[in-house]
CSV table of C-alpha atoms in Angstrom, one decimal:
chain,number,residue,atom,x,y,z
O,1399,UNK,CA,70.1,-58.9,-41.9
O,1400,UNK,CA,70.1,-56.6,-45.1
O,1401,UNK,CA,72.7,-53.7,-45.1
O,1402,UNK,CA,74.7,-55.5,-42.6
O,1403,UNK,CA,77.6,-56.2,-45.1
O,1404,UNK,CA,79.4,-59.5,-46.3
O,1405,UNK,CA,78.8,-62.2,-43.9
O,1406,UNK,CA,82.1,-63.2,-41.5
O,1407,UNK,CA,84.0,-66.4,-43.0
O,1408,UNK,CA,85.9,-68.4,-41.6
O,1409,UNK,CA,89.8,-68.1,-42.0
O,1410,UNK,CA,90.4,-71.7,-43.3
O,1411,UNK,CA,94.3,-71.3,-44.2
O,1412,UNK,CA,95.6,-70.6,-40.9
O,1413,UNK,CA,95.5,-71.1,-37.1
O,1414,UNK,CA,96.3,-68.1,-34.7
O,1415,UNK,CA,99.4,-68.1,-32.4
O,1416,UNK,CA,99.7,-68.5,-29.1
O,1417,UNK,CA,99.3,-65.4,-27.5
O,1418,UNK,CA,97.2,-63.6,-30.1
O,1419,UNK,CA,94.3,-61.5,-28.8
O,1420,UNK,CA,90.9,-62.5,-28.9
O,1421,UNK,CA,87.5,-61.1,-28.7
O,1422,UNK,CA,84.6,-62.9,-27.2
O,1423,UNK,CA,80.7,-62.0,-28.1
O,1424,UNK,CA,77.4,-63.2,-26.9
O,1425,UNK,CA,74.8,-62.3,-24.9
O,1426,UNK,CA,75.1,-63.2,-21.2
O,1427,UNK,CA,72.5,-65.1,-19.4
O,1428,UNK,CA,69.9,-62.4,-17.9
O,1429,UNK,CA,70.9,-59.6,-20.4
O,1430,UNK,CA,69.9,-58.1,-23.6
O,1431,UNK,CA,73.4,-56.5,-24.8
O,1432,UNK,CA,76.1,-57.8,-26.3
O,1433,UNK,CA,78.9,-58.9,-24.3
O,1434,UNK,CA,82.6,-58.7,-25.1
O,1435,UNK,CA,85.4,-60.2,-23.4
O,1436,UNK,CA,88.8,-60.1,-24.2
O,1437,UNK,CA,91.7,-62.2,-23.9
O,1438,UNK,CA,94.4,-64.4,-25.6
O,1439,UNK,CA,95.2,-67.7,-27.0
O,1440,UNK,CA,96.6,-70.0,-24.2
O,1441,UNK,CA,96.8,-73.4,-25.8
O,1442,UNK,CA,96.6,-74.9,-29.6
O,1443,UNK,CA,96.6,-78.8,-29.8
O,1444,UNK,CA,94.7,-81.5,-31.8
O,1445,UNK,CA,92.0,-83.7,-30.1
O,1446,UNK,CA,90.6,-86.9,-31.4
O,1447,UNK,CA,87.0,-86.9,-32.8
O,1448,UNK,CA,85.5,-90.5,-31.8
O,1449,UNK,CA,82.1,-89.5,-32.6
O,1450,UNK,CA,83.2,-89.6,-36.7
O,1451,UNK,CA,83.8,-93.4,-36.4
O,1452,UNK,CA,80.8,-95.5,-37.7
O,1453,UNK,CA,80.0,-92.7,-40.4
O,1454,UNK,CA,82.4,-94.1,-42.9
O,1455,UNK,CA,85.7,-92.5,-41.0
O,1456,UNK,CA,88.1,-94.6,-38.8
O,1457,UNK,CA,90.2,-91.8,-37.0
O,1458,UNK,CA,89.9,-87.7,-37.4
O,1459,UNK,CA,91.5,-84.9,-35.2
O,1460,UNK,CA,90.1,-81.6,-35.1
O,1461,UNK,CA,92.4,-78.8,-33.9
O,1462,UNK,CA,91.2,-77.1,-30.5
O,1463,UNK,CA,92.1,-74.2,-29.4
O,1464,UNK,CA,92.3,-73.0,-25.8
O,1465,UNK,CA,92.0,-69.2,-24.5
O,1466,UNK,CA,91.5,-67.5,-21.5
O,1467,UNK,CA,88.9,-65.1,-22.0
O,1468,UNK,CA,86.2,-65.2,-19.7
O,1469,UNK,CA,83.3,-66.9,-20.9
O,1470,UNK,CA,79.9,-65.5,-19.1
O,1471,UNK,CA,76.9,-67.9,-18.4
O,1472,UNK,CA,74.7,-67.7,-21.9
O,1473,UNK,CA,77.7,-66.6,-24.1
O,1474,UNK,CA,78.5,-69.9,-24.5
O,1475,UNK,CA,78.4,-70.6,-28.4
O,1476,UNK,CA,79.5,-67.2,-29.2
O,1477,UNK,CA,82.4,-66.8,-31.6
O,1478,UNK,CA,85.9,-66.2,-30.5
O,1479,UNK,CA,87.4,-63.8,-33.0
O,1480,UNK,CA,90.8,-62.6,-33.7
O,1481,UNK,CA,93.0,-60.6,-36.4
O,1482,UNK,CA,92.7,-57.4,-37.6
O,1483,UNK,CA,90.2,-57.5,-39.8
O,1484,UNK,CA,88.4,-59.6,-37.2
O,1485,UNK,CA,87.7,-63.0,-38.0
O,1486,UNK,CA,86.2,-66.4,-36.8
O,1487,UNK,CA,88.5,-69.1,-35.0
O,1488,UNK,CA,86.0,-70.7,-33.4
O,1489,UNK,CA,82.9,-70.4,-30.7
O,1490,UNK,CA,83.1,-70.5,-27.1
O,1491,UNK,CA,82.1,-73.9,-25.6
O,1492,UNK,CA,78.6,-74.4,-25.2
């Protein structure tokens, strides 16, 4: 991983808008490249998070959000970038 530059952080002050593009990476079941896809955000909401209660929290929402890029069988966990730099919004569901 030397050489490879400053690792990619997470963009903590903001959420993307609806409609923004995004780039998909991960390497599909079967292959050895990297696969891209491409598409936009569809949906930003806030879902409960049930599994925080009996570790000291009584209710936390996470925001989720929702885009329509294709997701290929064994990309799953890859992240879901956007912006320009790129940057990390979140990982594809695994």
């Amino acid at each position: 991983w030397q050489g490879l530059g400053p690792p990619i952080r997470f963009s903590s002050d903001r959420l993307p808008a609806p409609g923004a593009a995004v780039t998909v990476l991960g390497f599909g079941q079967g292959g050895d490249n990297l696969c891209t896809t491409k598409g936009v955000v569809s949906r930003i909401d806030v879902q409960p998070y049930p599994w925080a209660r009996g570790r000291g929290y009584q209710f936390i929402q996470l925001p989720v959000i929702q885009i329509d890029a294709a997701i290929n069988p064994g990309n799953s966990g890859g992240p879901a970038l956007t912006g320009d730099p790129l940057q990390p919004v979140g990982s594809g569901p695994t």
